[in-house]
Short mmCIF file of C-alpha atoms in Angstrom, two decimals:
data_model
loop_
_atom_site.label_atom_id
_atom_site.label_comp_id
_atom_site.label_asym_id
_atom_site.label_seq_id
_atom_site.Cartn_x
_atom_site.Cartn_y
_atom_site.Cartn_z
CA GLU A 270 53.39 195.97 10.23
CA ALA A 271 53.56 193.06 7.79
CA LEU A 272 52.06 191.89 4.52
CA VAL A 273 52.24 188.18 3.68
CA LEU A 274 52.09 187.16 0.03
CA GLY A 275 53.13 183.97 -1.68
CA ARG A 276 52.72 180.93 -3.86
CA CYS A 277 52.13 178.22 -1.27
CA ASP A 278 49.40 176.61 0.83
CA PRO A 279 47.06 179.40 2.05
CA LYS A 280 46.85 177.68 5.44
CA LEU A 281 50.61 178.04 5.78
CA MET A 282 50.37 181.73 4.93
CA GLN A 283 47.69 182.16 7.60
CA GLU A 284 49.91 180.39 10.11
CA ALA A 285 52.77 182.71 9.18
CA THR A 286 50.59 185.73 9.99
CA ARG A 287 50.05 184.32 13.47
CA TRP A 288 53.81 183.94 13.98
CA LEU A 289 54.26 187.52 12.81
CA ASP A 290 51.51 188.77 15.13
CA ASP A 291 53.32 187.19 18.07
CA ALA A 292 56.66 188.65 16.99
CA TRP A 293 55.16 192.10 16.51
CA GLU A 294 53.50 192.00 19.94
CA LEU A 295 56.85 191.16 21.53
CA LEU A 296 58.67 194.04 19.79
CA GLU A 297 55.80 196.56 19.79
CA PRO A 298 57.09 198.42 22.90
CA VAL A 299 60.53 198.92 21.30
CA ARG A 300 59.71 202.03 19.29
CA PRO A 301 61.50 205.26 18.37
CA ALA A 302 60.77 208.36 20.45
CA GLU A 303 59.34 210.02 17.34
CA ASP A 304 57.28 207.30 15.70
CA GLY A 305 56.78 208.39 12.09
CA TRP A 306 55.54 206.57 9.01
CA GLN A 307 56.93 203.07 8.60
CA ASP A 308 56.54 200.70 5.68
CA ALA A 309 55.13 197.25 6.33
CA VAL A 310 57.55 194.33 6.07
CA VAL A 311 56.64 192.35 2.94
CA VAL A 312 56.96 188.59 3.43
CA LEU A 313 56.98 186.49 0.25
CA LEU A 314 56.55 182.73 0.79
CA PHE A 315 57.24 180.23 -2.00
CA ASP A 316 56.88 176.46 -1.98
CA ARG A 317 58.61 174.20 -4.54
CA GLU A 318 55.92 174.73 -7.15
CA GLY A 319 55.96 178.45 -6.48
CA THR A 320 59.65 178.81 -7.30
CA ALA A 321 58.95 177.03 -10.61
CA SER A 322 56.03 179.35 -11.45
CA GLU A 323 55.96 182.65 -13.32
CA ALA A 324 55.65 184.47 -9.99
CA TRP A 325 59.25 183.73 -8.99
CA PRO A 326 61.05 185.63 -11.78
CA ALA A 327 58.33 188.31 -11.76
CA VAL A 328 59.01 189.16 -8.10
CA LEU A 329 62.77 189.27 -8.67
CA ASP A 330 62.36 191.48 -11.73
CA LEU A 331 60.19 193.86 -9.72
CA PHE A 332 62.92 194.31 -7.12
CA VAL A 333 65.41 194.99 -9.93
CA GLU A 334 63.05 197.49 -11.54
CA ARG A 335 62.80 199.36 -8.24
CA GLU A 336 66.61 199.29 -7.87
CA GLN A 337 66.35 197.21 -4.71
CA LEU A 338 68.24 194.22 -6.14
CA MET A 339 71.11 193.94 -8.59
CA ALA A 340 70.17 192.39 -11.95
CA SER A 341 73.01 189.88 -11.60
CA GLY A 342 71.66 188.75 -8.24
CA ALA A 343 68.18 188.32 -9.66
CA GLU A 344 69.44 186.24 -12.58
CA HIS A 345 71.37 183.99 -10.20
CA MET A 346 68.28 183.44 -8.04
CA LYS A 347 66.16 182.63 -11.09
CA GLN A 348 68.49 179.74 -11.83
CA ASP A 349 69.14 178.78 -8.21
CA PRO A 350 66.17 179.74 -5.98
CA GLY A 351 66.86 180.55 -2.36
CA ALA A 352 66.06 182.92 0.48
CA LEU A 353 66.66 186.64 0.14
CA THR A 354 66.42 189.37 2.78
CA LEU A 355 66.24 193.03 1.75
CA ARG A 356 66.04 194.88 5.05
CA GLN A 357 66.21 198.28 3.39
CA VAL A 358 62.97 197.64 1.46
CA PRO A 359 61.88 196.08 3.95
CA ALA A 360 61.07 192.63 2.55
CA PHE A 361 62.24 189.05 2.43
CA ILE A 362 61.64 186.04 0.19
CA GLN A 363 61.40 182.75 2.07
CA PRO A 364 61.17 179.22 0.62
CA THR A 365 58.88 177.12 2.78
CA TRP A 366 60.95 173.90 2.75
CA ASP A 367 64.47 172.88 3.72
CA MET A 368 66.49 173.44 0.56
CA ALA A 369 69.78 172.14 1.97
CA GLY A 370 69.18 169.44 4.55
CA ASP A 371 67.56 166.03 4.72
CA ALA A 372 65.65 165.58 7.95
CA ALA A 373 65.18 161.85 7.30
CA ALA A 374 68.96 161.44 7.30
CA GLY A 375 69.43 163.49 10.47
CA ASP A 376 70.52 166.60 8.58
CA ASP A 377 67.85 168.93 9.91
CA GLU A 378 68.79 172.61 10.06
CA PHE A 379 65.52 174.26 9.06
CA ARG A 380 62.52 175.65 10.94
CA LEU A 381 60.27 177.85 8.83
CA ALA A 382 58.69 179.57 11.83
CA ASN A 383 62.10 180.53 13.23
CA GLU A 384 63.25 181.84 9.86
CA VAL A 385 60.13 183.96 9.36
CA VAL A 386 60.05 185.64 12.78
CA HIS A 387 63.81 186.20 12.88
CA LYS A 388 63.93 187.90 9.49
CA PHE A 389 60.83 189.90 10.35
CA ALA A 390 62.53 191.14 13.52
CA GLN A 391 65.65 192.22 11.62
CA CYS A 392 63.55 194.03 9.02
CA LEU A 393 61.37 195.67 11.67
CA VAL A 394 64.36 196.94 13.66
CA THR A 395 65.97 198.32 10.49
CA GLU A 396 62.74 200.00 9.42
CA ARG A 397 62.20 201.60 12.82
CA PHE A 398 65.77 202.61 13.68
CA GLY A 399 68.04 202.16 10.65
CA GLN A 400 71.18 200.02 10.47
CA VAL A 401 72.67 198.68 13.71
CA PRO A 402 75.75 196.50 14.41
CA ASP A 403 75.51 192.88 13.31
CA THR A 404 75.51 191.36 16.82
CA VAL A 405 72.66 193.68 17.81
CA ARG A 406 70.64 193.11 14.64
CA TRP A 407 70.99 189.33 14.84
CA GLY A 408 70.49 189.49 18.60
CA MET A 409 67.06 191.06 18.16
CA GLY A 410 66.12 188.19 15.86
CA TYR A 411 67.29 185.72 18.50
CA VAL A 412 65.18 187.44 21.15
CA VAL A 413 62.09 186.64 19.08
CA GLU A 414 63.16 183.09 18.13
CA GLN A 415 63.91 182.11 21.71
CA ARG A 416 60.86 183.77 23.23
CA LEU A 417 58.41 182.26 20.73
CA PHE A 418 59.93 178.85 19.97
CA ARG A 419 62.62 178.21 22.62
CA SER A 420 65.15 177.44 19.92
CA ILE A 421 67.60 179.17 17.56
CA TYR A 422 67.78 178.20 13.89
CA GLN A 423 68.78 181.28 11.91
CA PHE A 424 72.56 181.67 11.53
CA ASP A 425 74.85 183.74 9.35
CA GLY A 426 76.36 180.99 7.25
CA SER A 427 75.57 177.73 5.53
CA GLY A 428 76.39 174.12 6.18
CA PHE A 429 76.27 171.94 9.27
CA VAL A 430 75.55 173.49 12.66
CA SER A 431 75.94 171.43 15.83
CA ALA A 432 72.73 170.38 17.54
CA SER A 433 73.80 172.22 20.69
CA SER A 434 73.81 175.52 18.79
CA HIS A 435 70.02 175.37 18.45
CA HIS A 436 69.04 174.87 22.07
CA ASP A 437 69.66 175.90 25.69
CA TRP A 438 70.87 179.42 24.97
CA PRO A 439 69.61 180.75 28.34
CA LYS A 440 71.40 178.03 30.31
CA ARG A 441 74.59 178.18 28.25
CA THR A 442 74.78 181.97 28.31
CA ALA A 443 74.19 182.06 32.07
CA ALA A 444 77.13 179.69 32.51
CA LEU A 445 79.31 181.99 30.38
CA LEU A 446 78.32 185.01 32.46
CA LYS A 447 78.97 183.23 35.76
CA ASP A 448 82.55 182.66 34.62
CA HIS A 449 82.95 186.45 34.32
CA ALA A 450 80.96 187.47 37.41
CA LYS A 451 84.09 188.55 39.34
CA ASP A 452 85.98 189.93 36.34
CA ASP A 453 85.91 193.72 36.66
CA ALA A 454 87.25 194.09 33.11
CA PHE A 455 84.39 192.12 31.55
CA SER A 456 82.26 194.23 29.19
CA VAL A 457 79.16 193.18 27.29
CA ALA A 458 79.61 196.27 25.12
CA SER A 459 83.09 195.16 24.03
CA LEU A 460 81.77 191.72 23.07
CA ALA A 461 78.90 193.27 21.11
CA ALA A 462 81.24 195.65 19.30
CA GLU A 463 83.92 193.10 18.44
CA GLY A 464 81.99 189.88 17.91
CA ARG A 465 80.65 188.44 14.71
CA GLY A 466 76.88 188.43 14.41
CA GLY A 467 74.76 185.40 13.67
CA GLN A 468 76.94 182.83 15.44
CA ALA A 469 76.33 180.54 18.44
CA GLU A 470 79.40 182.05 20.11
CA PRO A 471 79.92 184.06 23.35
CA PRO A 472 79.82 187.58 21.82
CA GLN A 473 76.50 186.95 20.09
CA MET A 474 74.97 184.95 22.93
CA VAL A 475 75.82 187.52 25.61
CA THR A 476 74.59 190.33 23.37
CA TRP A 477 71.33 188.43 22.85
CA ALA A 478 70.95 188.01 26.63
CA SER A 479 71.40 191.75 27.20
CA LEU A 480 68.88 192.65 24.51
CA ASP A 481 66.36 190.15 25.88
CA TYR A 482 66.81 191.70 29.32
CA LEU A 483 66.05 195.17 27.96
CA VAL A 484 63.04 193.96 25.95
CA HIS A 485 61.63 192.56 29.20
CA GLU A 486 62.79 195.18 31.72
CA ASP A 487 63.25 198.47 29.86
CA PRO A 488 62.10 198.56 26.21
CA GLU A 489 62.39 202.37 26.18
CA ASP A 490 66.09 202.15 27.02
CA LEU A 491 66.52 199.54 24.27
CA ALA A 492 64.77 201.85 21.81
CA GLY A 493 67.18 204.58 22.88
CA LEU A 494 70.17 202.33 22.16
CA LEU A 495 68.85 201.28 18.76
CA GLY A 496 68.08 204.90 17.93
CA GLN A 497 71.61 206.03 18.84
CA LEU A 498 73.15 203.29 16.75
CA GLY A 499 70.91 204.11 13.80
CA GLN A 500 71.90 207.77 14.03
CA LEU A 501 75.58 206.85 14.12
CA HIS A 502 75.12 204.86 10.93
CA ASP A 503 73.07 207.64 9.36
CA GLY A 504 75.75 210.19 10.14
CA ALA A 505 78.41 208.05 8.51
CA SER A 506 76.68 206.86 5.36
CA GLY A 507 73.12 208.13 5.08
CA TRP A 508 69.89 206.36 6.06
CA ARG A 509 70.04 203.85 3.22
CA GLY A 510 73.60 204.39 2.05
CA THR A 511 74.78 200.83 2.69
CA SER A 512 73.30 197.48 3.64
CA GLY A 513 75.81 197.08 6.50
CA TYR A 514 76.44 199.10 9.64
CA ALA A 515 78.83 202.04 9.18
CA GLY A 516 78.75 203.85 12.52
CA SER A 517 82.06 205.01 14.02
CA GLU A 518 83.82 202.53 16.30
CA GLU A 519 84.21 205.04 19.12
CA GLY A 520 80.59 206.19 19.01
CA THR A 521 79.31 202.63 18.77
CA ARG A 522 81.32 201.47 21.77
CA HIS A 523 80.12 204.44 23.79
CA ALA A 524 76.45 203.81 22.96
CA LEU A 525 76.71 200.10 23.72
CA ALA A 526 78.53 200.73 27.00
CA GLN A 527 75.97 203.34 28.04
CA HIS A 528 73.06 200.93 27.66
CA LEU A 529 74.49 197.43 28.13
CA ASP A 530 77.35 197.54 30.61
CA GLY A 531 75.14 198.94 33.35
CA ILE A 532 72.97 195.81 33.44
CA GLY A 533 75.55 193.72 35.29
CA THR A 534 76.35 190.02 35.01
CA LYS A 535 74.41 189.05 38.13
CA ALA A 536 71.25 190.72 36.85
CA LEU A 537 71.65 189.01 33.47
CA VAL A 538 72.14 185.58 35.05
CA LYS A 539 69.06 186.09 37.22
CA HIS A 540 67.08 187.16 34.17
CA LEU A 541 68.20 184.16 32.12
CA LYS A 542 66.92 181.79 34.76
CA ARG A 543 63.42 183.05 33.93
CA VAL A 544 63.86 182.78 30.15
CA LYS A 545 62.49 179.53 28.73
#
């Protein structure tokens, strides 16, 4: 399911394969009904010296040659190295150090293990099912982060993130759900459809909780949801027609409601009490 390559400490690459093994084992039951050929997720790890080596531009040029990356994007990354996720390949390039923060000064926003398993989960879901809504795609990454490391470090954005955003998602999300326990109009599906993915905010957190519930309680139902969403996208733009989700709003809401709204807030709160 994954191939790890890189220019970095071989021991770190071996450790990354163990993280990926754990992530794959967690998501292994969430498979399409018709399980055809799937490409392995290619994980490219680079340390500081690696990004200064001949391997860095060579990898970027290869993606351009295969029409998987725009030439302008490759040229920018040659001058300013950084992370890159190409879910449609599927592959991602991951620097092994914190390129933005300074842990010694308290500016610590980077966990390599979290980054690797989260991006692997997003690539794996896309490879198995196609494109899905942002809150669902990011939510699957958060399922793996939280289950394996009990923390959340991969967000859609850059800059400072509050310390509270990284921890206690089960407890915080349970508190959010308790506030809506007697609200008959409350809908997880509406939050998942309307919210912005990759944020430590109620729509994403509640969507994550629902996905984690299904991974634990009914992975076949979760696979059905992801398959429906992938088909909606496919019908609107083709399997690889766009890097973002393009499924119809009406169809997406219906699929999400069919699989998520039946869980119930009380069942989610009870489940979250068991999530560490």
